[in-house]
Rosetta silent file (secondary structure, phi, psi, omega in degrees, C-alpha in Angstrom):
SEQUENCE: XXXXXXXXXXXXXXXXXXXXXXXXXXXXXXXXXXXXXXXXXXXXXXXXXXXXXXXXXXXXXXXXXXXXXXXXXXXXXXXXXXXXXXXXXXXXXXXXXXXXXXXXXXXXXXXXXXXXXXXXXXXXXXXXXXXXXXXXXXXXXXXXXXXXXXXXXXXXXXXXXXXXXXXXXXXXXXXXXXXXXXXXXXXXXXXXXXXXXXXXXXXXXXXXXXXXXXXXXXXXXXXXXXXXXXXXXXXXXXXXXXXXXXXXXXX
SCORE:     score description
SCORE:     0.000 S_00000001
   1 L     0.000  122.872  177.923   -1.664  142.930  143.440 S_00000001
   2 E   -84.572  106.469  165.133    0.532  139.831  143.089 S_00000001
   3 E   -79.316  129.731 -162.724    3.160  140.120  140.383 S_00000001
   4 E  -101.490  147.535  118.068    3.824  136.415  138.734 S_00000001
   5 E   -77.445   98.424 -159.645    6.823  135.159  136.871 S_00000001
   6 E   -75.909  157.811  139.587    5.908  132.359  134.610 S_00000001
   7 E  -121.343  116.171 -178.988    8.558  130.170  133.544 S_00000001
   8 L    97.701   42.169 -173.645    7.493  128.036  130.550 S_00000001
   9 L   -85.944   -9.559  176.864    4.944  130.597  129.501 S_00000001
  10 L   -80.809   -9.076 -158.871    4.939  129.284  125.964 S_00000001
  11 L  -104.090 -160.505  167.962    3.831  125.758  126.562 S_00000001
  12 H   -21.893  -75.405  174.424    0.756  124.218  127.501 S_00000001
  13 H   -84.464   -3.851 -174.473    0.170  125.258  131.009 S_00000001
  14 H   -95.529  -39.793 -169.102    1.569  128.388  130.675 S_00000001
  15 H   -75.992  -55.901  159.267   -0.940  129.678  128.171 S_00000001
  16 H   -35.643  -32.972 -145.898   -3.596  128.220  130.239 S_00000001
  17 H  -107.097  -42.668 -158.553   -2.383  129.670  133.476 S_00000001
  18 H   -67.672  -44.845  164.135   -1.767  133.398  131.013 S_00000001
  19 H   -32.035  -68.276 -172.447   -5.394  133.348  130.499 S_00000001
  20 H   -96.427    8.346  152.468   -6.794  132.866  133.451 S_00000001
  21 H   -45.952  -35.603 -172.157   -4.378  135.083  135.138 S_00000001
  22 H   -71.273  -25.686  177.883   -6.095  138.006  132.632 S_00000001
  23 L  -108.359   42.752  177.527   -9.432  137.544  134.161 S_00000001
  24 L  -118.351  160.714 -168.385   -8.298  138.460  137.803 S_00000001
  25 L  -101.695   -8.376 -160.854   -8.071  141.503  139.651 S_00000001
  26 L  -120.582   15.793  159.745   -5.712  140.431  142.503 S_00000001
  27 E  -153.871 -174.737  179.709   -2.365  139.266  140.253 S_00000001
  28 E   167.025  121.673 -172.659   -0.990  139.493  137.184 S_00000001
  29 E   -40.648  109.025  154.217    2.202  138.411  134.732 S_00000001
  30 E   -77.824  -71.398  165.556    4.877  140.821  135.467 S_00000001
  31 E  -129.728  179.223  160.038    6.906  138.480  132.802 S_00000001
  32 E  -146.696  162.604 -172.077    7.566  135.414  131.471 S_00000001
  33 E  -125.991  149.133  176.899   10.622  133.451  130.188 S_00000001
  34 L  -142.397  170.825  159.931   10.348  130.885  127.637 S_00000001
  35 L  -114.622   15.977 -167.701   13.169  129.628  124.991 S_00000001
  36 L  -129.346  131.374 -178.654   10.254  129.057  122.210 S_00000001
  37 L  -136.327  114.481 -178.682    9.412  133.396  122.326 S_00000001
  38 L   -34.928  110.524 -170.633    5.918  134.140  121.634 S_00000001
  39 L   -40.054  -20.343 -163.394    5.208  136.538  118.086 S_00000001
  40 L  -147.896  168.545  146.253    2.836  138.682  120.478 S_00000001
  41 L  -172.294  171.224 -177.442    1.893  138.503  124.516 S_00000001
  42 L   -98.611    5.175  176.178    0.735  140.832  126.724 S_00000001
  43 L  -131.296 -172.340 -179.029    3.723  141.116  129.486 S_00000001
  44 E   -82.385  125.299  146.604    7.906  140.935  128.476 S_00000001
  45 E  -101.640  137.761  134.188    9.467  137.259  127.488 S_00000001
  46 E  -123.175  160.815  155.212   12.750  136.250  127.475 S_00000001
  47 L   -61.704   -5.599  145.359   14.444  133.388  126.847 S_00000001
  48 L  -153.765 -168.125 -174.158   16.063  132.898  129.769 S_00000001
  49 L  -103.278   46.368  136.613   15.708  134.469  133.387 S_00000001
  50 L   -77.123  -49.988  167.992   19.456  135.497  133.271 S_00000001
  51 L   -37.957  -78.011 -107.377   17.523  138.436  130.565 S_00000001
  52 L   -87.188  136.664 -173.929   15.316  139.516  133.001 S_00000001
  53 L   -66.942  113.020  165.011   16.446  143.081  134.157 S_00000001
  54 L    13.375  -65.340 -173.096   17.046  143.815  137.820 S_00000001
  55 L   -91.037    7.046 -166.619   14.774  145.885  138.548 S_00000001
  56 L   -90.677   97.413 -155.867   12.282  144.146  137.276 S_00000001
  57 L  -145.901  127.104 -179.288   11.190  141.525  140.588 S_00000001
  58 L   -84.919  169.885  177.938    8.516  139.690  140.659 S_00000001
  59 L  -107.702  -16.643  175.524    6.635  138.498  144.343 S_00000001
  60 E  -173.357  156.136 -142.813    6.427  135.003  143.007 S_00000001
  61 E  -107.197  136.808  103.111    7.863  131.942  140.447 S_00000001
  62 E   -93.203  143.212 -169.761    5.114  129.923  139.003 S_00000001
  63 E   -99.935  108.305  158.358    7.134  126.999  137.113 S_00000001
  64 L  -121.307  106.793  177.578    4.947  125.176  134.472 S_00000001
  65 L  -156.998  -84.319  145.439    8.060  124.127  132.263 S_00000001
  66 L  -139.579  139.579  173.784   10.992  121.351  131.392 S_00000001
  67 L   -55.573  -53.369 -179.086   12.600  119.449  134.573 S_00000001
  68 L   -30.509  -78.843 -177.819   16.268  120.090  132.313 S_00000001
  69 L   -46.304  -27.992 -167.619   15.805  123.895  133.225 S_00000001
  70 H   -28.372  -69.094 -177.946   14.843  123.409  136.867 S_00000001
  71 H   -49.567  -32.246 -175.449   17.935  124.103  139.047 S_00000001
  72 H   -84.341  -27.595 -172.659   18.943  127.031  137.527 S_00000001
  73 H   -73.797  -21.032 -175.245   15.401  128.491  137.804 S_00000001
  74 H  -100.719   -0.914 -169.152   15.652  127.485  141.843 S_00000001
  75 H  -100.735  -33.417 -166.157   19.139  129.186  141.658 S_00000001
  76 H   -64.579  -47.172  167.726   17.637  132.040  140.226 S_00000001
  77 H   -48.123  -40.995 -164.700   14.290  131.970  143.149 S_00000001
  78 H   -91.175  -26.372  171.030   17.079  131.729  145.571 S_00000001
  79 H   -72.873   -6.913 -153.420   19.296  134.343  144.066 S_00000001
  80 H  -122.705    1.018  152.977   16.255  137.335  143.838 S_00000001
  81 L    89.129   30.896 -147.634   15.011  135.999  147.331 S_00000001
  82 L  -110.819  112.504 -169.783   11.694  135.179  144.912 S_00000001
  83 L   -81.119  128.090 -164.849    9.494  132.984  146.458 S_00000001
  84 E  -102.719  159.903  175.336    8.555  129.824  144.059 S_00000001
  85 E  -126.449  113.021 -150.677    5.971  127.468  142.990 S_00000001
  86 E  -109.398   97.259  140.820    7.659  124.258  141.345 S_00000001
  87 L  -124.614   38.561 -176.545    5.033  122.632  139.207 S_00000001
  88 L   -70.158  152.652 -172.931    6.697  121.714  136.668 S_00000001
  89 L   -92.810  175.248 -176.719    6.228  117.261  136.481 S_00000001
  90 L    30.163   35.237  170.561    8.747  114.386  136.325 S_00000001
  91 L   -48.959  135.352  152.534   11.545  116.872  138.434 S_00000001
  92 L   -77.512  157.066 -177.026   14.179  114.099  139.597 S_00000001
  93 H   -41.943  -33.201 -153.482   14.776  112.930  143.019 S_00000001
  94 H   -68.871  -52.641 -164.714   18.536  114.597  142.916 S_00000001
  95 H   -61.811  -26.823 -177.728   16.506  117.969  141.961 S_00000001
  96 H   -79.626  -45.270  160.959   13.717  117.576  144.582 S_00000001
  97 H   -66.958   -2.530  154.209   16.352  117.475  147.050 S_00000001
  98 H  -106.414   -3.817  176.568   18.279  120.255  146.310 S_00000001
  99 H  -119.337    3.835  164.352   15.725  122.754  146.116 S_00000001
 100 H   -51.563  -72.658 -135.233   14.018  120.891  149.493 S_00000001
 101 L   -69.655  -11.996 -167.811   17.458  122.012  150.499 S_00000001
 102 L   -96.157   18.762  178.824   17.589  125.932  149.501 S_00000001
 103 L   -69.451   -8.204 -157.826   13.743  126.003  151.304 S_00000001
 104 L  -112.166    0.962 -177.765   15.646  127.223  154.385 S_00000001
 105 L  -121.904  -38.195  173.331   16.514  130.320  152.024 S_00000001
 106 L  -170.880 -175.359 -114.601   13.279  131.100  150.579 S_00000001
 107 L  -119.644  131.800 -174.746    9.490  129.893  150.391 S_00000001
 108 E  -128.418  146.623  145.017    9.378  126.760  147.901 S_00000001
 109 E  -141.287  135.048  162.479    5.973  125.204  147.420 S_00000001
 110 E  -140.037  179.583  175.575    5.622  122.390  145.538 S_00000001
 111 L  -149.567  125.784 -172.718    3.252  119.754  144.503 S_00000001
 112 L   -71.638  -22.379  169.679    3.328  116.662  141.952 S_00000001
 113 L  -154.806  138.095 -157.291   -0.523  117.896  140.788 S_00000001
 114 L  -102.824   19.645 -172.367   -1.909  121.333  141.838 S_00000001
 115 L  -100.599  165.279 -154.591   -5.541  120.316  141.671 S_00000001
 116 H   -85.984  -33.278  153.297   -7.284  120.371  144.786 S_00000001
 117 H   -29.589  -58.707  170.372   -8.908  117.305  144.238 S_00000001
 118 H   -57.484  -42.647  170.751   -6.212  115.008  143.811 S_00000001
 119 H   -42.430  -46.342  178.354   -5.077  116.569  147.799 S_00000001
 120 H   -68.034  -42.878  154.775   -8.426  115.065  148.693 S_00000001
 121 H   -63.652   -7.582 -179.419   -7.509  111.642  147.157 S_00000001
 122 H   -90.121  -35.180 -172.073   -4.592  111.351  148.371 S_00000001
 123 H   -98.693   -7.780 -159.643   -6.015  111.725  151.833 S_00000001
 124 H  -101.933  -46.297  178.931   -9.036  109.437  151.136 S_00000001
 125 H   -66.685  -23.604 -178.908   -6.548  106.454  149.604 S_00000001
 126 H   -62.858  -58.534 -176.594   -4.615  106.816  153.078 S_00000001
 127 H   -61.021  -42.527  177.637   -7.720  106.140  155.355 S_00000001
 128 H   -73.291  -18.190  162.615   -8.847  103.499  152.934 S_00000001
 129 H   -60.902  -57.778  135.089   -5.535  101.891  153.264 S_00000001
 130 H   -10.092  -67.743  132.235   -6.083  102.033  156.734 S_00000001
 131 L  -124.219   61.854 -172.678   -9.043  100.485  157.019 S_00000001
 132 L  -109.154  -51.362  179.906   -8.757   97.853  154.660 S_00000001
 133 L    57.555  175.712 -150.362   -5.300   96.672  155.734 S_00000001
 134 L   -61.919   -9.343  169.721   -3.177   94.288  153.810 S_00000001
 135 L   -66.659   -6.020 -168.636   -6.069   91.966  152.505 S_00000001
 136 L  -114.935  144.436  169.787   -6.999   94.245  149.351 S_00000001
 137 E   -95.114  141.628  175.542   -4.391   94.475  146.995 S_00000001
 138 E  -130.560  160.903  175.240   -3.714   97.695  145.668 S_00000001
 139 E  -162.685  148.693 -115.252   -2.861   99.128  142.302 S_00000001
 140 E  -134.054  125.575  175.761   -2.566  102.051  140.945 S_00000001
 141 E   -99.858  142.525  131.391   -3.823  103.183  136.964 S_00000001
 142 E  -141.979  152.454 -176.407   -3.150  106.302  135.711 S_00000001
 143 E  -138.198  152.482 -155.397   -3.346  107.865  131.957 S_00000001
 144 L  -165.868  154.779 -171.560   -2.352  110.889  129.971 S_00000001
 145 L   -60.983  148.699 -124.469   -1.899  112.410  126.753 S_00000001
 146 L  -107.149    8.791  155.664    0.328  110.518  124.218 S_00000001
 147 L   -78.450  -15.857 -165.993    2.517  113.866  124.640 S_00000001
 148 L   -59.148  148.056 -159.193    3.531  113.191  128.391 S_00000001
 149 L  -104.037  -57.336 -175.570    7.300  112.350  128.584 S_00000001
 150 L   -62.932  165.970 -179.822    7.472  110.814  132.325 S_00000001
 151 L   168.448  114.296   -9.560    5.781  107.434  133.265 S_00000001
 152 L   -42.092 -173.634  171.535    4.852  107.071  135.832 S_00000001
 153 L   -99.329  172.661  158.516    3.202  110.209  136.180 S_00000001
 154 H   -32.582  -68.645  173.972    4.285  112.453  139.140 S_00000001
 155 H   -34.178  -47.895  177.884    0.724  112.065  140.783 S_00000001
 156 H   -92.915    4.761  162.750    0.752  107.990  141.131 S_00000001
 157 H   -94.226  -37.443 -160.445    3.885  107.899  142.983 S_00000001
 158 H   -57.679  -33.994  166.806    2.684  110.738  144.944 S_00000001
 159 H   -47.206  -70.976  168.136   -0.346  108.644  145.467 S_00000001
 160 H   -56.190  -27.180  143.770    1.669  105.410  146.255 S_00000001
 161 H   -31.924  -46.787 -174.993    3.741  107.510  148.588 S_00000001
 162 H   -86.374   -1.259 -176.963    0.758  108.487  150.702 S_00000001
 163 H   -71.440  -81.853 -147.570   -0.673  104.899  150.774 S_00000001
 164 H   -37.535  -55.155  179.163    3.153  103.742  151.751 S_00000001
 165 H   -34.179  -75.245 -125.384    3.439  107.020  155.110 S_00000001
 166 L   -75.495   12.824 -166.264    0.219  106.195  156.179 S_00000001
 167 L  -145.671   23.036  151.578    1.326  102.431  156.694 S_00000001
 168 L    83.153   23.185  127.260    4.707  102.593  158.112 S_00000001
 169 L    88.953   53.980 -178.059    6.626  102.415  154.400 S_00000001
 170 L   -87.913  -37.710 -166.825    5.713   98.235  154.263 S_00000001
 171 L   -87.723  162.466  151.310    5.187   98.423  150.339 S_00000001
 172 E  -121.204  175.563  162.636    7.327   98.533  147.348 S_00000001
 173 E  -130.584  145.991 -174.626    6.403   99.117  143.619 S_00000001
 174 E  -114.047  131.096  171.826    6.109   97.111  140.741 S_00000001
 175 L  -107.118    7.606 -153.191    6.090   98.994  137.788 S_00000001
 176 L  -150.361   74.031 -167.504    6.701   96.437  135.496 S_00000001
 177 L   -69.900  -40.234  173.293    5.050   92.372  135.473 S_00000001
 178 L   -16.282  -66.999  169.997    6.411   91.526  132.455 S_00000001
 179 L   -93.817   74.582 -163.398    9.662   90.551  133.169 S_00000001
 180 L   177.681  172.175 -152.175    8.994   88.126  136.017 S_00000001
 181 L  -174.786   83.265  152.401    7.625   85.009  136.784 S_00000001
 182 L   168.933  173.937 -164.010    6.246   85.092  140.254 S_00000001
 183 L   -80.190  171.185 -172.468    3.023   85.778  142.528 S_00000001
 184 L   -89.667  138.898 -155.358    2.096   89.288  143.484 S_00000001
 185 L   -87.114  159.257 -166.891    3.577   89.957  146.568 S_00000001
 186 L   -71.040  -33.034  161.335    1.176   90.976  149.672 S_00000001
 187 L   -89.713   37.458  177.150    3.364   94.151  150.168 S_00000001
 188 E  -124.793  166.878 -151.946    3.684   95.620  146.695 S_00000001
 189 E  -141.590   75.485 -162.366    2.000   98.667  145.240 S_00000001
 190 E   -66.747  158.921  141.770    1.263   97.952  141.294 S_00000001
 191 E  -130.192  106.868 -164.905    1.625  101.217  138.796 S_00000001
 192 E  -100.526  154.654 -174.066    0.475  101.326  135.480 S_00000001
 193 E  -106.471  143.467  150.309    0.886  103.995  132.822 S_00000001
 194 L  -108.121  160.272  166.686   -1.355  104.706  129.547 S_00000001
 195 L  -130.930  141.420  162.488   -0.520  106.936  126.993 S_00000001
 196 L  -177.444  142.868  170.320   -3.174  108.109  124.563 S_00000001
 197 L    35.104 -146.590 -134.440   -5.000  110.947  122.400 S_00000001
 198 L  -129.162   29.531  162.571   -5.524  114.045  124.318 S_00000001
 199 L   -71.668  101.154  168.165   -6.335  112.735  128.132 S_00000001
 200 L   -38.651   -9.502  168.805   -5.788  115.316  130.731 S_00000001
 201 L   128.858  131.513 -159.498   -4.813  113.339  133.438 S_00000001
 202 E  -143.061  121.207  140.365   -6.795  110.130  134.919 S_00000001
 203 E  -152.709  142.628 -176.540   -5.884  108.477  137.972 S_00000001
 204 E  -123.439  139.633  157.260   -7.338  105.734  139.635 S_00000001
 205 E  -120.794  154.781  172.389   -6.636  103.411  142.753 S_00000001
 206 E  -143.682  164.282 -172.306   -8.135  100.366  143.442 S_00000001
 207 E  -106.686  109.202 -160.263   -8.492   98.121  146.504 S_00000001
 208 E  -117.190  143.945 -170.412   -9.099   94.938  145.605 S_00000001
 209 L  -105.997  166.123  170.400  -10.584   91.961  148.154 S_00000001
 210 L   -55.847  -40.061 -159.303  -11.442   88.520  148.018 S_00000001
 211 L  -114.571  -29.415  174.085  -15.079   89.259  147.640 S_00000001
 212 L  -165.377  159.667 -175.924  -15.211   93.138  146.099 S_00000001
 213 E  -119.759  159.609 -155.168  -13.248   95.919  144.927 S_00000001
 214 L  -116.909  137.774 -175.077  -12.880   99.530  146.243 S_00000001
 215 L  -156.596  115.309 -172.524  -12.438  102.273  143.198 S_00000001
 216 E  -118.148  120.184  178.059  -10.892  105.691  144.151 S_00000001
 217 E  -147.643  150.265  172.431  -10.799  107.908  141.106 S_00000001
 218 E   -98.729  166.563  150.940   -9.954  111.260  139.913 S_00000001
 219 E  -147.737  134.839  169.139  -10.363  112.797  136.180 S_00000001
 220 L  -114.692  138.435 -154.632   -9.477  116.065  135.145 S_00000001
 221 L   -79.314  -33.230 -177.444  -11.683  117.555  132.911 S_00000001
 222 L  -160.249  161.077  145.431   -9.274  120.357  131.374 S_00000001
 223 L   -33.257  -35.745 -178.389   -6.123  121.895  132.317 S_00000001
 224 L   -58.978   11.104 -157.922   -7.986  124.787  133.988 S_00000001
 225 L  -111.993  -49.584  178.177   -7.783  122.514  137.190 S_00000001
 226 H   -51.197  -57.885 -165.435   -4.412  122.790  137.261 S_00000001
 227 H   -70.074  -16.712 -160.897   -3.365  126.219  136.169 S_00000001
 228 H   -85.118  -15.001  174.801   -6.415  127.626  138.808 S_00000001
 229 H   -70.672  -35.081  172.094   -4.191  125.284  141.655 S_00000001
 230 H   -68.158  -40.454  159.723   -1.011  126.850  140.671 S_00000001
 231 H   -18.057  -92.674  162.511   -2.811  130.311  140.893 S_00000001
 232 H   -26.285  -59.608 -166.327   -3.889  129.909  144.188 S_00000001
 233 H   -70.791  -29.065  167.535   -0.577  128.020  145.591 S_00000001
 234 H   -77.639  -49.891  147.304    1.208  131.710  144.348 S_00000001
 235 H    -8.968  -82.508 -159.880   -1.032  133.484  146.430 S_00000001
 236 H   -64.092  -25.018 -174.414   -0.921  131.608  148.980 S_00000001
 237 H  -123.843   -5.703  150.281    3.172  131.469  149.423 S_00000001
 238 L   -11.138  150.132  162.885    3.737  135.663  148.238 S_00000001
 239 L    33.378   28.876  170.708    5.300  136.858  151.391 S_00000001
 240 L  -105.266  143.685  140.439    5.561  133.742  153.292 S_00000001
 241 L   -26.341  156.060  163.280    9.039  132.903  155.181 S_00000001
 242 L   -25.166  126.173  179.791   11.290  130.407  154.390 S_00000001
 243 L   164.006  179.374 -163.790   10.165  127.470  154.010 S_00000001
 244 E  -129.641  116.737 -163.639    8.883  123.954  152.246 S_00000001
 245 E  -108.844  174.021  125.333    4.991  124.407  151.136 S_00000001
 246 L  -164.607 -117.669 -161.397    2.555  121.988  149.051 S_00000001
 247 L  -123.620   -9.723  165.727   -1.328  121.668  149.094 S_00000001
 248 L   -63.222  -41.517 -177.902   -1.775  120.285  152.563 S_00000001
 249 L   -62.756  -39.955 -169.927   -0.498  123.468  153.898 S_00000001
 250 L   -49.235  -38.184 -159.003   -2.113  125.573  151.355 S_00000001
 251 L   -76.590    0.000    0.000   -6.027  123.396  152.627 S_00000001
C-alpha cells in the first residue's frame, strides 16, 4: 500500500485525484495540505506541510496545486527524503531548475501533462517533424477553461520543445503576430492560446504544406485523464533512487 500526500487537495485536481484514489486497493491519502481546508474529508488537512506531524511520512508527493507554493513543497520532498510528483502547471523556468537540481537528493518526476496520450503525441509530432522537414509550417493551437491562469499552456511548449530536440533546436516561437509586420519565418514554431467555458484541455499541431495539411490532435475528455496519470507516475517513482523522472521513463 502506497501512502500519498496531496498537496492542493482542495482544488480541482485534487478532488478528482481524492476520488479516484478511494476506489483503489494498492494506495491511499495518508494526508493532504491545502490553505482553502475542507468542512469534511476522509484523511488529515492542513494548511501547510510545515503542520504535518513527523511521524506522519508519506512514500510519495503528488502536487496538483499553485506554482507560488512550489519550492517550499520541493524543500519539504527534499527535507523528509519524500519522493515527489510535480504536476502542478505553469511552474517557472527558475523553479524547474532548482528542483531539476535537488533530483540528485531524491526521486522528482515531473511532467507538463500526466496523460498518457499527450506522451504519445509528443512522440508522433517528433517523427512527423522529421519526415516532413522544413517545408510544412508548423503551429501549434491549444485551449482551456476560461479559469486557466498560464498561456501558453505547459503542454504546447512541451510540445514545441519536442518538435525543436528532435530537429537540432533550429526553431523559435512566436507567440504573438500582432505586433509585427513581417513574413512567417521558415524556422518559427507559432503558439496560440484560447480561453473559454469549461474545456479540459485541447491541443492540436498542425503541419501545414504547399498542397495539404497534417493535423495531430489530442482532447481530453475529463480531468480523470490526468488525475489517473498522476496516480500511476506515484506508483511508479515510490521507492525509486534519486533521480529526474517524467512519462517517457514511466512508458
Amino acid at each position: 500500500m502506497v501512502n500519498i500526500l496531496l498537496n492542493g487537495c482542495s482544488g480541482r485536481m485534487g478532488q478528482v485525484i481524492t476520488k479516484l484514489v478511494k476506489d483503489r486497493e494498492d494506495c491511499k491519502i495518508l494526508c493532504g495540505v491545502d490553505i482553502r481546508k475542507p468542512e469534511s474529508s476522509d484523511y488529515p488537512v492542513f494548511t501547510s506541510v510545515d503542520e504535518i506531524p513527523a511521524d506522519m511520512k508519506a512514500d510519495v508527493i503528488i502536487d496538483f496545486s499553485h506554482p507560488s507554493g512550489f519550492r517550499k513543497l520541493v524543500d519539504y520532498a527534499k527535507d523528509t527524503k519524500t519522493p515527489l510528483v510535480a504536476a502542478t502547471t505553469g511552474i517557472a523556468q527558475t523553479d524547474i531548475d532548482y528542483f531539476k537540481a535537488q533530483a540528485s537528493e531524491i526521486a522528482i518526476f515531473h511532467s507538463a501533462n500526466m496523460s498518457l496520450g499527450i506522451c504519445l503525441l509528443k512522440d508522433l509530432v517528433k517523427k512527423a517533424a522529421a519526415f516532413l522537414g522544413s517545408d510544412y509550417d508548423i503551429e501549434i493551437i491549444e485551449k482551456h477553461h476560461n479559469q486557466k491562469l498560464d498561456a501558453p499552456s505547459g503542454t504546447a511548449l512541451a510540445i514545441a520543445d519536442a518538435i525543436n530536440e528532435a530537429d537540432n533546436n533550429k526553431y523559435e516561437y512566436t507567440y504573438d503576430r500582432h505586433s509585427r509586420s513581417a513574413k512567417r519565418s521558415k524556422h518559427e514554431i507559432g503558439i496560440s492560446a484560447v480561453r473559454g467555458g469549461n474545456i479540459v484541455g485541447d491541443h492540436e499541431v498542425l503541419f501545414i504544406g504547399g498542397n495539404e495539411i497534417i493535423e495531430i490532435t489530442h482532447k481530453a475528455a475529463s480531468r480523470d485523464v490526468f488525475a489517473d496519470g498522476a496516480v500511476k507516475a506515484a506508483l511508479f517513482i515510490a521507492g525509486k533512487p534519486a533521480g529526474f523522472y517524467n512519462m517517457e521513463s514511466m512508458l
